[in-house]
């Protein structure tokens, strides 16, 4: 069974000034699911770009053997010809084209330059059946969910007669149900002889599907763990990734809960386009001083929509309901009103909504509260640098200086910049939306510590998360949301994954 | 030896900024040779400054609009329109210059507010609104002028385009001493400012450019300033419009770097959504940018009209393209978020020297346009090539401002956060 399909030997890739990969070895056997684990910035994606030809063969050192033949790819097209297909974290689909058109994009079923639509749709339907997606092939991509789009990407890969499928964090944007479906599909394809490489942060997923795990740390391959040798355990993987054992995933804290800070009552939000749909429906919740409150819900339950509609009406239309702070009704209908009332919202999508990636750390940190650094409209640059240096130290942001460009930081450090920005605005209530998404284990612990310290300093914190263990690890109280309704409010002492999941899937009559 | 290597590494790391400067110098030397030394004759240098002043004024507003991620195609027509308005006010109605100039700037602000309203509050892309504006204000120019030029203007207004600071030595000296004083004083101020900034950066542990590069760069700028001072002083002294331009460059550079308004402009261009979610009133900032552009376009129109001593139906045609080209050659990014006023000035000077040099050589507008187009293409092409080479997703000048060679990449090690106090009272 252990026939190698892919051997990468001594891969070294240097960017100007940075050694991204150093003497990396990767052996993948035919017909297995091979996971690649490592912290953000460890070099996983770079390795996959080397493999798939995004980096041409003359830009790195080392050898790649695929099916025992040496490979010299100059572009993705070359690697796809050999049956190596990569699916990136950010899906590469065109939203206005149909499913079938997307599947055959760049690879059209055509006669003399004219597309054969009948054949295209017919073949696409067959591929959709193979990946278990029951959608009409002529449906535009923008009308199906992200989970289904992921399946279309896989169908596209299958249309290219894939032998080695590379998935870069395929479940990062999926809910649990879609994730399960995807993982099942990977196992199913394995049965049909497709070898997969899967890059993932989620250790339980890896345990579910992987036959082997290669761990990458600081641009070096550390070790390859194999299932048949009983080596794949959570502790072992974490130890490999961070170089030591983590005693505890969550920091200890003793909550010191005071008076109510923020109360939201009867909050109702319409979908911005579909006016008949209530994305948030009559939701009420509160958070107290020094308290960490969780907001759990499946994808589409309305958690982010609830938070953003409260934070300056940045989502939805016809928002109704009341917001009280310390018992007084407040107006939060613009972002600056919300900020002035001491509310901060750190987005789940820091690259698109949280940071100015081409700007440096200090200017990102000062962005939401420039007036605190300014007199009559003029910013005091020295004070700004002092403030930024303070956060770099206290938040442990790893960068050469606060003048470093945020786009070049790793996910964890970017998230710390976002948190610094909001802490500098000196809020009473922080709403943190998926604060640890796309962040590796070590940095997660740092973020949890920061949250605990915020609560200890008397802030009221609301955490939105898709990872139930995370909510259970850091919250004092958890609300569950299902289809826009608050379906449960569970004190941490009574909360388990099962009870929460029960409320999260409950249909309000 | 290692200092040399360090400097070289630094130079390649900010190739774009160094490159544009070197390009300007090479172009100057090239035309100096081709024109047998006419280019740098005192009279021609003075001409160069005056001829390009209105493009440079427009380029200041343009680079700000581009930084915010917009564009303005209407500035040429607005400049022409304001010229016409000035003609009517001053020549037909007999208004005094001190009344007409503020009135014209106000009309410019209103024009900018009109366009800013459609762009910021209605949400029509700036490309469309200002394309419409290009037609609308050209049409209004023709209507205002009834298709005929208005001339002549009184001397007070003409001074704005062709006047010089008074000669304090009363014409007895070979050099204009006021110009020498201003030039030497300005050079000293620039050097002082550079040293001060370097000291501040060191104080806050920010990377500084290598000493050798710092010395060469600032020494070079100082020598250049003194040469220009000498050339101007040995002709007729300092053109008034150069003073206007210098004040604008200083004020707007400060505004873009140190004011809340400037910071918000960069933030909007860098990431509109993040700016909105940080409480920045993006519509208001966009609106103000276009009002500002309208005022600067009005000023450019006044200078141009003053220089020609006539308001003409075709006045200002093509200015928008020259000022946009200046901003992009000067390192502004099409996607927004990146660019500097100083860069746009150098970009404008490159275009200006090309224009002037080719005119002296007697090349027709056919070849002039061809060559200017190629220069724009090459400058931005070089930018993009350079970006790909270093593999940085970020922009040109900012992204390469700091060297990453000596420091390891910012990967995470997994030490848990030290339990330092995190919540800060930032006074």
mmCIF file of N, CA, C and O in Angstrom, chain A residues 146-209:
data_model
loop_
_atom_site.group_PDB
_atom_site.id
_atom_site.type_symbol
_atom_site.label_atom_id
_atom_site.label_comp_id
_atom_site.label_asym_id
_atom_site.label_seq_id
_atom_site.Cartn_x
_atom_site.Cartn_y
_atom_site.Cartn_z
ATOM 1 N N UNK A 146 -21.175 29.278 0.759
ATOM 2 C CA UNK A 146 -19.727 29.053 0.686
ATOM 3 C C UNK A 146 -19.400 27.564 0.743
ATOM 4 O O UNK A 146 -18.511 27.085 0.041
ATOM 5 N N UNK A 147 -20.138 26.836 1.577
ATOM 6 C CA UNK A 147 -19.907 25.409 1.698
ATOM 7 C C UNK A 147 -20.083 24.710 0.361
ATOM 8 O O UNK A 147 -19.288 23.857 -0.032
ATOM 9 N N UNK A 148 -21.134 25.105 -0.348
ATOM 10 C CA UNK A 148 -21.387 24.491 -1.650
ATOM 11 C C UNK A 148 -20.359 24.949 -2.683
ATOM 12 O O UNK A 148 -19.972 24.187 -3.562
ATOM 13 N N UNK A 149 -19.925 26.191 -2.554
ATOM 14 C CA UNK A 149 -18.901 26.685 -3.481
ATOM 15 C C UNK A 149 -17.624 25.859 -3.349
ATOM 16 O O UNK A 149 -16.964 25.546 -4.330
ATOM 17 N N UNK A 150 -17.335 25.491 -2.115
ATOM 18 C CA UNK A 150 -16.161 24.651 -1.864
ATOM 19 C C UNK A 150 -16.288 23.331 -2.646
ATOM 20 O O UNK A 150 -15.331 22.856 -3.245
ATOM 21 N N UNK A 151 -17.497 22.784 -2.634
ATOM 22 C CA UNK A 151 -17.732 21.535 -3.359
ATOM 23 C C UNK A 151 -17.568 21.744 -4.866
ATOM 24 O O UNK A 151 -17.077 20.870 -5.573
ATOM 25 N N UNK A 152 -17.990 22.924 -5.356
ATOM 26 C CA UNK A 152 -17.815 23.219 -6.781
ATOM 27 C C UNK A 152 -16.326 23.243 -7.125
ATOM 28 O O UNK A 152 -15.904 22.723 -8.162
ATOM 29 N N UNK A 153 -15.530 23.812 -6.233
ATOM 30 C CA UNK A 153 -14.080 23.819 -6.452
ATOM 31 C C UNK A 153 -13.552 22.388 -6.596
ATOM 32 O O UNK A 153 -12.704 22.107 -7.435
ATOM 33 N N UNK A 154 -14.075 21.500 -5.737
ATOM 34 C CA UNK A 154 -13.610 20.117 -5.810
ATOM 35 C C UNK A 154 -14.082 19.470 -7.109
ATOM 36 O O UNK A 154 -13.329 18.754 -7.778
ATOM 37 N N UNK A 155 -15.329 19.772 -7.508
ATOM 38 C CA UNK A 155 -15.831 19.257 -8.781
ATOM 39 C C UNK A 155 -14.946 19.737 -9.928
ATOM 40 O O UNK A 155 -14.635 18.987 -10.859
ATOM 41 N N UNK A 156 -14.523 20.977 -9.829
ATOM 42 C CA UNK A 156 -13.639 21.546 -10.846
ATOM 43 C C UNK A 156 -12.317 20.769 -10.900
ATOM 44 O O UNK A 156 -11.813 20.449 -11.973
ATOM 45 N N UNK A 157 -11.822 20.446 -9.708
ATOM 46 C CA UNK A 157 -10.585 19.673 -9.643
ATOM 47 C C UNK A 157 -10.779 18.302 -10.278
ATOM 48 O O UNK A 157 -9.937 17.807 -11.032
ATOM 49 N N UNK A 158 -11.942 17.684 -9.993
ATOM 50 C CA UNK A 158 -12.213 16.356 -10.548
ATOM 51 C C UNK A 158 -12.274 16.412 -12.074
ATOM 52 O O UNK A 158 -11.880 15.475 -12.757
ATOM 53 N N UNK A 159 -12.790 17.548 -12.616
ATOM 54 C CA UNK A 159 -12.895 17.661 -14.069
ATOM 55 C C UNK A 159 -11.514 17.657 -14.716
ATOM 56 O O UNK A 159 -11.370 17.388 -15.888
ATOM 57 N N UNK A 160 -10.504 17.963 -13.927
ATOM 58 C CA UNK A 160 -9.144 17.970 -14.479
ATOM 59 C C UNK A 160 -8.449 16.639 -14.228
ATOM 60 O O UNK A 160 -7.228 16.547 -14.322
ATOM 61 N N UNK A 161 -9.208 15.602 -13.887
ATOM 62 C CA UNK A 161 -8.658 14.284 -13.605
ATOM 63 C C UNK A 161 -7.540 14.385 -12.583
ATOM 64 O O UNK A 161 -6.403 14.028 -12.834
ATOM 65 N N UNK A 162 -7.940 14.836 -11.419
ATOM 66 C CA UNK A 162 -6.968 15.080 -10.376
ATOM 67 C C UNK A 162 -6.436 13.765 -9.797
ATOM 68 O O UNK A 162 -7.174 12.807 -9.620
ATOM 69 N N UNK A 163 -5.121 13.745 -9.570
ATOM 70 C CA UNK A 163 -4.521 12.611 -8.867
ATOM 71 C C UNK A 163 -4.140 13.014 -7.461
ATOM 72 O O UNK A 163 -4.212 12.226 -6.536
ATOM 73 N N UNK A 164 -3.677 14.255 -7.350
ATOM 74 C CA UNK A 164 -3.290 14.772 -6.035
ATOM 75 C C UNK A 164 -4.033 16.079 -5.800
ATOM 76 O O UNK A 164 -3.841 17.047 -6.522
ATOM 77 N N UNK A 165 -4.925 16.069 -4.812
ATOM 78 C CA UNK A 165 -5.744 17.232 -4.516
ATOM 79 C C UNK A 165 -5.169 17.941 -3.288
ATOM 80 O O UNK A 165 -4.958 17.315 -2.254
ATOM 81 N N UNK A 166 -4.886 19.249 -3.445
ATOM 82 C CA UNK A 166 -4.352 20.001 -2.312
ATOM 83 C C UNK A 166 -5.413 20.967 -1.826
ATOM 84 O O UNK A 166 -5.935 21.766 -2.599
ATOM 85 N N UNK A 167 -5.780 20.881 -0.562
ATOM 86 C CA UNK A 167 -6.799 21.774 -0.012
ATOM 87 C C UNK A 167 -6.173 22.640 1.072
ATOM 88 O O UNK A 167 -5.673 22.119 2.064
ATOM 89 N N UNK A 168 -6.193 23.947 0.856
ATOM 90 C CA UNK A 168 -5.599 24.882 1.813
ATOM 91 C C UNK A 168 -6.694 25.382 2.758
ATOM 92 O O UNK A 168 -7.546 26.164 2.361
ATOM 93 N N UNK A 169 -6.677 24.891 3.979
ATOM 94 C CA UNK A 169 -7.689 25.249 4.982
ATOM 95 C C UNK A 169 -9.099 25.225 4.417
ATOM 96 O O UNK A 169 -9.786 26.247 4.384
ATOM 97 N N UNK A 170 -9.545 24.058 3.958
ATOM 98 C CA UNK A 170 -10.823 24.006 3.247
ATOM 99 C C UNK A 170 -12.026 24.319 4.128
ATOM 100 O O UNK A 170 -13.044 24.773 3.629
ATOM 101 N N UNK A 171 -11.926 24.099 5.421
ATOM 102 C CA UNK A 171 -13.123 24.281 6.253
ATOM 103 C C UNK A 171 -13.095 25.587 7.038
ATOM 104 O O UNK A 171 -13.961 25.826 7.869
ATOM 105 N N UNK A 172 -12.127 26.438 6.755
ATOM 106 C CA UNK A 172 -11.984 27.671 7.557
ATOM 107 C C UNK A 172 -13.255 28.508 7.545
ATOM 108 O O UNK A 172 -13.611 29.116 8.544
ATOM 109 N N UNK A 173 -13.955 28.531 6.407
ATOM 110 C CA UNK A 173 -15.141 29.389 6.327
ATOM 111 C C UNK A 173 -16.439 28.589 6.403
ATOM 112 O O UNK A 173 -17.510 29.108 6.120
ATOM 113 N N UNK A 174 -16.355 27.308 6.762
ATOM 114 C CA UNK A 174 -17.558 26.468 6.733
ATOM 115 C C UNK A 174 -18.109 26.235 8.139
ATOM 116 O O UNK A 174 -17.366 26.283 9.117
ATOM 117 N N UNK A 175 -19.411 25.988 8.218
ATOM 118 C CA UNK A 175 -19.970 25.597 9.510
ATOM 119 C C UNK A 175 -19.732 24.098 9.722
ATOM 120 O O UNK A 175 -19.201 23.399 8.849
ATOM 121 N N UNK A 176 -20.113 23.614 10.888
ATOM 122 C CA UNK A 176 -19.782 22.234 11.241
ATOM 123 C C UNK A 176 -20.364 21.223 10.264
ATOM 124 O O UNK A 176 -19.709 20.268 9.857
ATOM 125 N N UNK A 177 -21.612 21.469 9.880
ATOM 126 C CA UNK A 177 -22.288 20.511 9.017
ATOM 127 C C UNK A 177 -21.592 20.416 7.657
ATOM 128 O O UNK A 177 -21.271 19.336 7.164
ATOM 129 N N UNK A 178 -21.335 21.599 7.069
ATOM 130 C CA UNK A 178 -20.650 21.621 5.780
ATOM 131 C C UNK A 178 -19.244 21.035 5.886
ATOM 132 O O UNK A 178 -18.770 20.351 4.981
ATOM 133 N N UNK A 179 -18.584 21.318 7.017
ATOM 134 C CA UNK A 179 -17.242 20.772 7.221
ATOM 135 C C UNK A 179 -17.288 19.253 7.219
ATOM 136 O O UNK A 179 -16.483 18.598 6.555
ATOM 137 N N UNK A 180 -18.250 18.719 7.957
ATOM 138 C CA UNK A 180 -18.379 17.253 8.018
ATOM 139 C C UNK A 180 -18.576 16.674 6.636
ATOM 140 O O UNK A 180 -17.953 15.685 6.254
ATOM 141 N N UNK A 181 -19.457 17.332 5.881
ATOM 142 C CA UNK A 181 -19.739 16.850 4.531
ATOM 143 C C UNK A 181 -18.465 16.852 3.692
ATOM 144 O O UNK A 181 -18.172 15.909 2.965
ATOM 145 N N UNK A 182 -17.715 17.913 3.810
ATOM 146 C CA UNK A 182 -16.492 18.039 3.022
ATOM 147 C C UNK A 182 -15.480 16.974 3.395
ATOM 148 O O UNK A 182 -14.871 16.337 2.535
ATOM 149 N N UNK A 183 -15.344 16.746 4.700
ATOM 150 C CA UNK A 183 -14.377 15.751 5.145
ATOM 151 C C UNK A 183 -14.790 14.358 4.678
ATOM 152 O O UNK A 183 -13.960 13.553 4.256
ATOM 153 N N UNK A 184 -16.112 14.092 4.728
ATOM 154 C CA UNK A 184 -16.607 12.809 4.227
ATOM 155 C C UNK A 184 -16.267 12.645 2.752
ATOM 156 O O UNK A 184 -15.883 11.567 2.293
ATOM 157 N N UNK A 185 -16.434 13.765 2.016
ATOM 158 C CA UNK A 185 -16.152 13.728 0.591
ATOM 159 C C UNK A 185 -14.677 13.412 0.336
ATOM 160 O O UNK A 185 -14.339 12.616 -0.558
ATOM 161 N N UNK A 186 -13.813 13.987 1.144
ATOM 162 C CA UNK A 186 -12.381 13.718 0.967
ATOM 163 C C UNK A 186 -12.099 12.233 1.180
ATOM 164 O O UNK A 186 -11.376 11.608 0.413
ATOM 165 N N UNK A 187 -12.752 11.672 2.209
ATOM 166 C CA UNK A 187 -12.588 10.229 2.465
ATOM 167 C C UNK A 187 -13.153 9.410 1.316
ATOM 168 O O UNK A 187 -12.592 8.391 0.913
ATOM 169 N N UNK A 188 -14.283 9.864 0.781
ATOM 170 C CA UNK A 188 -14.940 9.180 -0.327
ATOM 171 C C UNK A 188 -14.028 9.184 -1.563
ATOM 172 O O UNK A 188 -13.854 8.172 -2.240
ATOM 173 N N UNK A 189 -13.431 10.336 -1.846
ATOM 174 C CA UNK A 189 -12.524 10.454 -2.993
ATOM 175 C C UNK A 189 -11.292 9.576 -2.790
ATOM 176 O O UNK A 189 -10.754 9.006 -3.727
ATOM 177 N N UNK A 190 -10.887 9.466 -1.537
ATOM 178 C CA UNK A 190 -9.759 8.597 -1.217
ATOM 179 C C UNK A 190 -10.074 7.162 -1.650
ATOM 180 O O UNK A 190 -9.238 6.482 -2.228
ATOM 181 N N UNK A 191 -11.325 6.763 -1.409
ATOM 182 C CA UNK A 191 -11.764 5.447 -1.834
ATOM 183 C C UNK A 191 -11.683 5.286 -3.347
ATOM 184 O O UNK A 191 -11.495 4.181 -3.860
ATOM 185 N N UNK A 192 -11.816 6.392 -4.072
ATOM 186 C CA UNK A 192 -11.730 6.334 -5.532
ATOM 187 C C UNK A 192 -10.307 6.544 -6.026
ATOM 188 O O UNK A 192 -10.073 6.729 -7.216
ATOM 189 N N UNK A 193 -9.358 6.570 -5.090
ATOM 190 C CA UNK A 193 -7.958 6.636 -5.505
ATOM 191 C C UNK A 193 -7.358 8.020 -5.596
ATOM 192 O O UNK A 193 -6.258 8.181 -6.110
ATOM 193 N N UNK A 194 -8.094 9.063 -5.118
ATOM 194 C CA UNK A 194 -7.530 10.404 -5.154
ATOM 195 C C UNK A 194 -6.732 10.642 -3.870
ATOM 196 O O UNK A 194 -7.237 10.465 -2.767
ATOM 197 N N UNK A 195 -5.485 11.019 -4.040
ATOM 198 C CA UNK A 195 -4.658 11.358 -2.889
ATOM 199 C C UNK A 195 -4.901 12.818 -2.525
ATOM 200 O O UNK A 195 -5.056 13.648 -3.422
ATOM 201 N N UNK A 196 -4.975 13.123 -1.235
ATOM 202 C CA UNK A 196 -5.218 14.505 -0.844
ATOM 203 C C UNK A 196 -4.165 15.000 0.123
ATOM 204 O O UNK A 196 -3.670 14.245 0.968
ATOM 205 N N UNK A 197 -3.813 16.271 -0.045
ATOM 206 C CA UNK A 197 -3.026 16.955 0.973
ATOM 207 C C UNK A 197 -3.936 18.016 1.561
ATOM 208 O O UNK A 197 -4.563 18.773 0.816
ATOM 209 N N UNK A 198 -4.078 18.047 2.870
ATOM 210 C CA UNK A 198 -4.987 19.014 3.484
ATOM 211 C C UNK A 198 -4.232 19.838 4.528
ATOM 212 O O UNK A 198 -3.555 19.296 5.392
ATOM 213 N N UNK A 199 -4.314 21.137 4.338
ATOM 214 C CA UNK A 199 -3.704 22.052 5.310
ATOM 215 C C UNK A 199 -4.807 22.477 6.258
ATOM 216 O O UNK A 199 -5.863 22.909 5.814
ATOM 217 N N UNK A 200 -4.605 22.311 7.542
ATOM 218 C CA UNK A 200 -5.686 22.654 8.457
ATOM 219 C C UNK A 200 -5.150 23.064 9.813
ATOM 220 O O UNK A 200 -4.097 22.620 10.254
ATOM 221 N N UNK A 201 -5.927 23.928 10.460
ATOM 222 C CA UNK A 201 -5.624 24.304 11.832
ATOM 223 C C UNK A 201 -6.411 23.455 12.813
ATOM 224 O O UNK A 201 -6.149 23.470 13.997
ATOM 225 N N UNK A 202 -7.455 22.805 12.279
ATOM 226 C CA UNK A 202 -8.408 22.175 13.191
ATOM 227 C C UNK A 202 -7.976 20.743 13.469
ATOM 228 O O UNK A 202 -8.074 19.874 12.615
ATOM 229 N N UNK A 203 -7.515 20.530 14.676
ATOM 230 C CA UNK A 203 -6.890 19.257 14.993
ATOM 231 C C UNK A 203 -7.886 18.102 14.989
ATOM 232 O O UNK A 203 -7.554 16.988 14.624
ATOM 233 N N UNK A 204 -9.145 18.390 15.365
ATOM 234 C CA UNK A 204 -10.118 17.286 15.372
ATOM 235 C C UNK A 204 -10.419 16.803 13.955
ATOM 236 O O UNK A 204 -10.646 15.624 13.730
ATOM 237 N N UNK A 205 -10.359 17.740 12.991
ATOM 238 C CA UNK A 205 -10.528 17.346 11.591
ATOM 239 C C UNK A 205 -9.407 16.427 11.145
ATOM 240 O O UNK A 205 -9.624 15.431 10.468
ATOM 241 N N UNK A 206 -8.217 16.835 11.515
ATOM 242 C CA UNK A 206 -7.046 16.059 11.112
ATOM 243 C C UNK A 206 -7.154 14.657 11.669
ATOM 244 O O UNK A 206 -6.918 13.668 10.981
ATOM 245 N N UNK A 207 -7.585 14.577 12.944
ATOM 246 C CA UNK A 207 -7.736 13.246 13.550
ATOM 247 C C UNK A 207 -8.756 12.426 12.792
ATOM 248 O O UNK A 207 -8.657 11.225 12.677
ATOM 249 N N UNK A 208 -9.756 13.119 12.238
ATOM 250 C CA UNK A 208 -10.845 12.390 11.576
ATOM 251 C C UNK A 208 -10.398 11.816 10.231
ATOM 252 O O UNK A 208 -10.749 10.692 9.891
ATOM 253 N N UNK A 209 -9.648 12.578 9.443
ATOM 254 C CA UNK A 209 -9.391 12.141 8.072
ATOM 255 C C UNK A 209 -7.953 11.729 7.769
ATOM 256 O O UNK A 209 -7.719 10.994 6.806
#
